[in-house]
Coordinates of C-alpha atoms in Angstrom, one line a residue:
M1 CA 96.0 3.0 -13.2
K2 CA 98.6 0.2 -12.7
K3 CA 100.9 1.9 -15.3
L4 CA 100.6 5.2 -13.6
N5 CA 101.5 3.6 -10.2
K6 CA 104.5 1.8 -11.8
L7 CA 105.7 5.1 -13.3
F8 CA 105.2 6.8 -10.0
F9 CA 107.4 4.2 -8.1
V10 CA 110.1 4.4 -10.8
S11 CA 110.3 8.2 -10.5
I12 CA 110.4 7.9 -6.7
S13 CA 113.2 5.4 -6.9
I14 CA 115.3 7.7 -9.1
F15 CA 114.5 10.7 -6.8
L16 CA 115.6 8.8 -3.7
S17 CA 118.8 7.6 -5.4
L18 CA 119.7 11.1 -6.4
S19 CA 119.0 12.4 -2.9
L20 CA 121.7 10.0 -1.6
L21 CA 124.2 10.7 -4.4
F22 CA 123.8 14.5 -4.7
S23 CA 124.0 16.5 -1.5
G24 CA 121.1 18.9 -1.6
C25 CA 120.1 18.1 -5.1
S26 CA 116.7 18.8 -6.6
P27 CA 116.6 16.6 -9.7
K28 CA 114.7 17.5 -12.9
N29 CA 113.0 15.1 -15.2
N30 CA 113.7 14.3 -18.9
T31 CA 112.7 11.4 -21.1
E32 CA 114.6 9.5 -23.8
N33 CA 114.8 6.1 -25.3
S34 CA 117.3 3.5 -24.1
N35 CA 117.9 -0.2 -24.9
K36 CA 119.4 -1.1 -21.4
K37 CA 118.6 -4.6 -20.1
E38 CA 116.6 -4.6 -16.8
K39 CA 118.1 -7.6 -15.1
V40 CA 120.3 -6.7 -12.1
S41 CA 123.0 -8.8 -10.6
T42 CA 124.9 -7.8 -7.4
E43 CA 127.7 -10.2 -7.6
N44 CA 130.9 -8.9 -6.0
K45 CA 128.8 -6.0 -4.7
N46 CA 128.7 -4.3 -8.1
I47 CA 125.8 -3.8 -10.4
S48 CA 126.0 -5.7 -13.6
K49 CA 123.7 -6.0 -16.7
N50 CA 123.2 -8.7 -19.3
T51 CA 125.4 -7.7 -22.2
S52 CA 124.9 -10.8 -24.3
Q53 CA 122.5 -9.0 -26.6
K54 CA 124.4 -5.8 -27.1
N55 CA 124.5 -4.3 -30.5
T56 CA 127.6 -5.7 -32.3
D57 CA 127.7 -2.9 -34.9
K58 CA 130.8 -1.2 -33.4
P59 CA 133.4 1.1 -35.0
K60 CA 136.9 -0.3 -35.4
T61 CA 139.4 0.2 -32.6
N62 CA 142.7 2.0 -33.2
A63 CA 143.7 2.5 -29.6
V64 CA 147.3 3.0 -28.7
K65 CA 148.7 1.0 -25.8
E66 CA 149.8 3.9 -23.7
S67 CA 150.0 7.7 -23.8
V68 CA 153.1 9.5 -24.8
K69 CA 155.4 9.8 -21.8
D70 CA 155.5 13.1 -19.9
K71 CA 153.1 14.7 -22.4
L72 CA 149.3 15.5 -22.3
T73 CA 147.5 13.0 -24.4
I74 CA 143.9 13.4 -25.4
H75 CA 141.9 10.6 -27.0
Y76 CA 138.7 11.5 -28.9
I77 CA 137.4 8.0 -29.0
N78 CA 135.3 6.8 -31.9
V79 CA 132.1 5.5 -30.2
G80 CA 129.8 6.1 -33.1
Q81 CA 127.0 8.6 -32.5
G82 CA 128.1 9.8 -29.1
D83 CA 130.9 11.3 -27.1
A84 CA 133.8 9.9 -25.1
E85 CA 137.2 11.6 -24.5
L86 CA 140.1 10.2 -22.4
I87 CA 142.7 12.7 -21.1
Q88 CA 146.0 11.2 -19.8
F89 CA 148.7 13.1 -18.0
K90 CA 151.5 12.0 -15.6
G91 CA 149.7 8.8 -14.8
K92 CA 146.4 10.4 -14.2
N93 CA 143.3 9.6 -16.2
L94 CA 140.2 11.7 -16.8
L95 CA 137.2 10.4 -18.8
I96 CA 134.6 12.8 -20.2
D97 CA 131.4 10.9 -21.2
A98 CA 131.1 7.3 -22.2
G99 CA 129.3 7.0 -25.5
P100 CA 126.1 5.1 -26.3
N101 CA 125.3 1.7 -25.0
K102 CA 125.9 -0.1 -28.2
S103 CA 129.6 0.9 -28.2
S104 CA 130.3 -0.6 -24.8
E105 CA 132.9 -3.2 -25.8
Q106 CA 134.5 -0.7 -28.2
L107 CA 135.0 1.8 -25.3
L108 CA 136.1 -0.7 -22.7
T109 CA 138.6 -2.3 -25.0
Y110 CA 140.0 1.1 -25.9
L111 CA 140.4 2.1 -22.3
R112 CA 142.1 -1.2 -21.4
R113 CA 144.5 -1.0 -24.4
T114 CA 145.6 2.5 -23.3
G115 CA 146.6 1.0 -19.9
V116 CA 143.7 2.4 -17.9
K117 CA 143.1 0.6 -14.6
R118 CA 141.9 3.6 -12.6
L119 CA 140.0 6.7 -13.7
D120 CA 140.9 9.5 -11.4
F121 CA 138.0 11.6 -12.6
V122 CA 134.9 10.8 -14.6
I123 CA 132.7 13.5 -16.0
A124 CA 129.1 12.8 -17.3
T125 CA 128.4 16.1 -19.1
H126 CA 124.6 15.5 -19.1
P127 CA 122.4 12.4 -19.0
H128 CA 121.6 11.7 -22.6
E129 CA 122.1 8.1 -23.6
D130 CA 124.7 8.9 -26.3
H131 CA 126.9 10.4 -23.5
I132 CA 126.2 8.1 -20.5
G133 CA 125.0 4.8 -22.2
N134 CA 128.2 3.0 -21.1
M135 CA 128.7 4.9 -17.9
D136 CA 127.5 2.0 -15.8
D137 CA 130.0 -0.3 -17.4
V138 CA 132.8 2.2 -16.8
I139 CA 131.8 2.5 -13.2
R140 CA 131.7 -1.2 -12.7
E141 CA 134.9 -2.1 -14.6
F142 CA 137.3 0.6 -13.3
E143 CA 138.3 2.1 -10.0
I144 CA 137.1 5.7 -9.9
G145 CA 138.4 8.6 -7.8
E146 CA 135.7 11.3 -8.3
F147 CA 132.5 11.4 -10.4
I148 CA 131.2 14.7 -11.7
A149 CA 127.8 15.4 -13.2
P150 CA 125.3 18.3 -13.4
K151 CA 122.3 18.4 -11.1
V152 CA 119.7 16.9 -13.4
S153 CA 118.1 13.5 -13.8
A154 CA 116.5 11.5 -16.6
N155 CA 113.8 8.8 -16.4
T156 CA 115.8 6.4 -18.6
K157 CA 117.4 3.1 -18.1
S158 CA 120.9 4.4 -18.9
F159 CA 120.6 7.0 -16.1
E160 CA 119.1 4.4 -13.7
W161 CA 122.0 2.0 -14.3
M162 CA 124.5 4.8 -13.8
L163 CA 123.0 5.6 -10.4
K164 CA 122.8 2.0 -9.3
N165 CA 126.5 1.4 -10.1
L166 CA 127.6 4.6 -8.4
K167 CA 125.6 3.6 -5.3
S168 CA 127.1 0.0 -5.4
K169 CA 130.6 1.5 -5.2
G170 CA 129.7 4.1 -2.6
L171 CA 130.5 7.0 -5.0
K172 CA 129.0 10.4 -4.5
I173 CA 128.4 12.9 -7.3
T174 CA 130.3 16.2 -7.4
T175 CA 128.0 18.8 -9.0
A176 CA 129.3 20.1 -12.3
K177 CA 128.9 23.8 -12.5
A178 CA 130.7 26.9 -13.7
G179 CA 133.7 27.7 -11.5
L180 CA 134.4 24.1 -10.4
K181 CA 138.1 23.1 -10.7
L182 CA 139.6 19.6 -10.6
D183 CA 143.0 19.0 -9.0
I184 CA 144.4 16.6 -11.6
H185 CA 148.0 17.8 -11.5
K186 CA 149.9 21.0 -10.6
N187 CA 150.8 21.5 -14.3
L188 CA 147.3 20.8 -15.7
K189 CA 144.5 23.2 -15.1
C190 CA 141.0 21.9 -15.4
E191 CA 138.1 24.4 -15.0
F192 CA 134.3 24.2 -15.7
V193 CA 132.7 27.2 -17.4
A194 CA 129.2 25.7 -17.6
P195 CA 126.5 25.0 -16.6
N196 CA 125.8 28.5 -15.3
K197 CA 122.2 28.1 -14.1
D198 CA 120.3 25.5 -12.0
K199 CA 117.5 24.9 -14.4
Y200 CA 117.1 24.7 -18.2
D201 CA 114.3 23.6 -20.5
D202 CA 116.6 21.7 -22.8
L203 CA 118.7 18.9 -21.2
N204 CA 121.6 19.7 -23.6
N205 CA 122.2 23.1 -21.9
Y206 CA 123.0 21.3 -18.5
S207 CA 126.1 20.1 -20.3
A208 CA 129.4 20.5 -18.4
V209 CA 131.7 22.6 -20.4
V210 CA 135.4 22.0 -19.5
K211 CA 138.6 23.9 -20.3
L212 CA 142.0 22.2 -19.9
T213 CA 145.2 24.2 -19.9
Y214 CA 148.6 22.7 -20.2
G215 CA 151.4 25.3 -20.6
K216 CA 150.5 27.4 -23.6
N217 CA 148.0 24.8 -25.0
R218 CA 144.3 24.9 -24.3
F219 CA 141.5 22.4 -25.0
L220 CA 137.7 23.0 -24.7
F221 CA 135.1 20.2 -24.3
T222 CA 131.5 21.3 -24.7
G223 CA 129.3 18.2 -24.4
D224 CA 126.0 19.0 -26.1
A225 CA 125.9 22.7 -24.9
E226 CA 123.8 24.7 -27.3
T227 CA 123.7 28.4 -28.2
L228 CA 121.9 29.4 -24.9
S229 CA 124.7 27.9 -22.8
E230 CA 127.3 29.5 -25.1
K231 CA 125.7 32.9 -24.6
E232 CA 125.8 32.5 -20.8
I233 CA 129.5 31.5 -21.0
L234 CA 130.2 34.6 -23.1
A235 CA 128.2 36.9 -20.8
K236 CA 130.1 35.6 -17.7
G237 CA 133.4 36.7 -19.4
F238 CA 135.2 33.3 -19.0
D239 CA 138.4 32.9 -20.9
I240 CA 137.4 30.2 -23.4
S241 CA 140.2 30.8 -25.9
A242 CA 141.4 27.4 -27.0
D243 CA 143.7 25.7 -29.5
V244 CA 141.3 22.7 -29.8
L245 CA 137.5 22.8 -29.6
K246 CA 135.4 19.7 -29.4
F247 CA 132.3 21.0 -31.3
G248 CA 129.1 21.0 -29.3
H249 CA 126.3 18.6 -29.9
H250 CA 128.2 16.5 -32.6
G251 CA 128.4 19.5 -34.9
S252 CA 124.7 20.3 -34.8
S253 CA 123.4 23.6 -36.0
T254 CA 122.1 24.2 -32.5
S255 CA 125.6 24.8 -31.2
S256 CA 128.8 26.6 -32.2
S257 CA 127.5 30.1 -32.8
K258 CA 129.8 32.6 -34.6
D259 CA 130.2 34.7 -31.5
F260 CA 131.3 31.6 -29.5
L261 CA 133.7 30.5 -32.2
R262 CA 135.2 34.0 -32.4
K263 CA 135.9 33.9 -28.7
V264 CA 137.3 30.4 -28.7
N265 CA 139.3 31.0 -31.9
P266 CA 140.4 27.4 -32.3
K267 CA 143.0 26.2 -34.6
I268 CA 141.8 22.6 -34.5
G269 CA 138.2 21.3 -34.2
I270 CA 136.8 17.8 -33.4
V271 CA 133.4 16.4 -34.4
S272 CA 132.3 13.2 -32.7
C273 CA 129.6 11.5 -34.7
A274 CA 128.7 8.3 -36.5
K275 CA 129.2 7.7 -40.2
G276 CA 125.8 8.1 -42.0
N277 CA 124.0 9.1 -38.8
N278 CA 120.3 10.0 -39.0
Y279 CA 120.8 13.5 -37.5
G280 CA 122.8 15.0 -40.3
H281 CA 125.7 15.6 -38.0
P282 CA 127.8 17.6 -38.6
H283 CA 125.2 20.1 -40.0
K284 CA 126.0 22.0 -43.2
E285 CA 125.7 25.3 -41.2
T286 CA 128.5 24.1 -38.9
L287 CA 130.6 22.9 -41.8
S288 CA 130.2 26.3 -43.4
K289 CA 131.4 28.0 -40.2
I290 CA 134.3 25.7 -40.0
K291 CA 135.4 26.8 -43.4
E292 CA 134.7 30.4 -42.7
F293 CA 136.9 30.4 -39.5
Q294 CA 139.5 28.1 -41.2
I295 CA 139.4 25.5 -38.4
K296 CA 141.4 22.3 -39.2
T297 CA 138.8 19.7 -38.3
Y298 CA 138.9 16.0 -37.6
R299 CA 135.8 13.8 -37.4
T300 CA 135.4 10.4 -35.8
D301 CA 133.1 9.3 -38.6
I302 CA 135.9 9.9 -41.1
D303 CA 139.2 9.7 -39.0
G304 CA 138.1 7.1 -36.4
D305 CA 139.9 7.5 -33.0
I306 CA 141.7 10.9 -32.9
I307 CA 144.7 11.3 -30.6
L308 CA 146.3 14.6 -29.9
V309 CA 149.5 15.0 -27.9
S310 CA 150.7 18.3 -26.3
D311 CA 154.1 19.1 -24.8
G312 CA 152.7 22.4 -23.5
S313 CA 153.8 24.4 -26.5
N314 CA 152.9 22.3 -29.6
I315 CA 150.0 20.0 -30.4
Q316 CA 150.6 16.9 -32.6
K317 CA 148.1 14.5 -34.0
L318 CA 149.3 10.9 -33.7
N319 CA 149.2 8.8 -36.9
K320 CA 147.4 5.5 -36.8
K321 CA 149.6 2.4 -36.7

């Protein structure tokens, strides 16, 4: 009975936090494992956690100190088995996801080395630990202009820490949904094409799917969106054609349907996953489709940090120094 009461109060706490952060939000529940520490400090009015016992098995950093001037620079950051992408343009910074908790120092170091002091926009595509595990650190360490996430909750420490740090900085959550547009710069278009519904059985399908357009170049970021979400995007008739596709769900067989790939028709593909991961990502079915559609693909487990630069007409992959 005591355990049931404790679970009840934890759920109520998350519900109340979401009620304050999401205007008119009706959160949904999901469970996952997380290794977050439970000790809370409110020094300097920010929420902090004990990081002394963080997993030190981190991928190597190959961050550049600054983005290429006057060009769109997209960093697909090697955070192991997770997702984190940094978009830089004309002094503006957009972060999509923040990787798993164990890659915290890797991510923070990368952001600092690229000269990030303020994140004008932060998108949490969905509340799985491998996408928001470091979001609390990001919120605490950097000034944030706007925070965007779908209307869904998770009974996990990673999600709880994210909410606490948002609250500590007085940040509200803008609801991620199809049709939402972000005003990053007059020359950079940012539009959401998913999620398209308010409720899903699988948390992955709540994923924010974002298309960036700069001149003639287009980039699509899919979080962990699976085939159901892809079908909804296709049914809505969104223009999802893109030069570069970040493959959904780390190259899992549950994403990247042939119909979706035909519509996107990417020249370049990105898979974000860990070397020797336990999930078999990228899946052999996805690799087969990559070969069939002749998509030049880079992988963080093989290539490490991947940096693409666009002048609005051409896309160049920066070589590591």
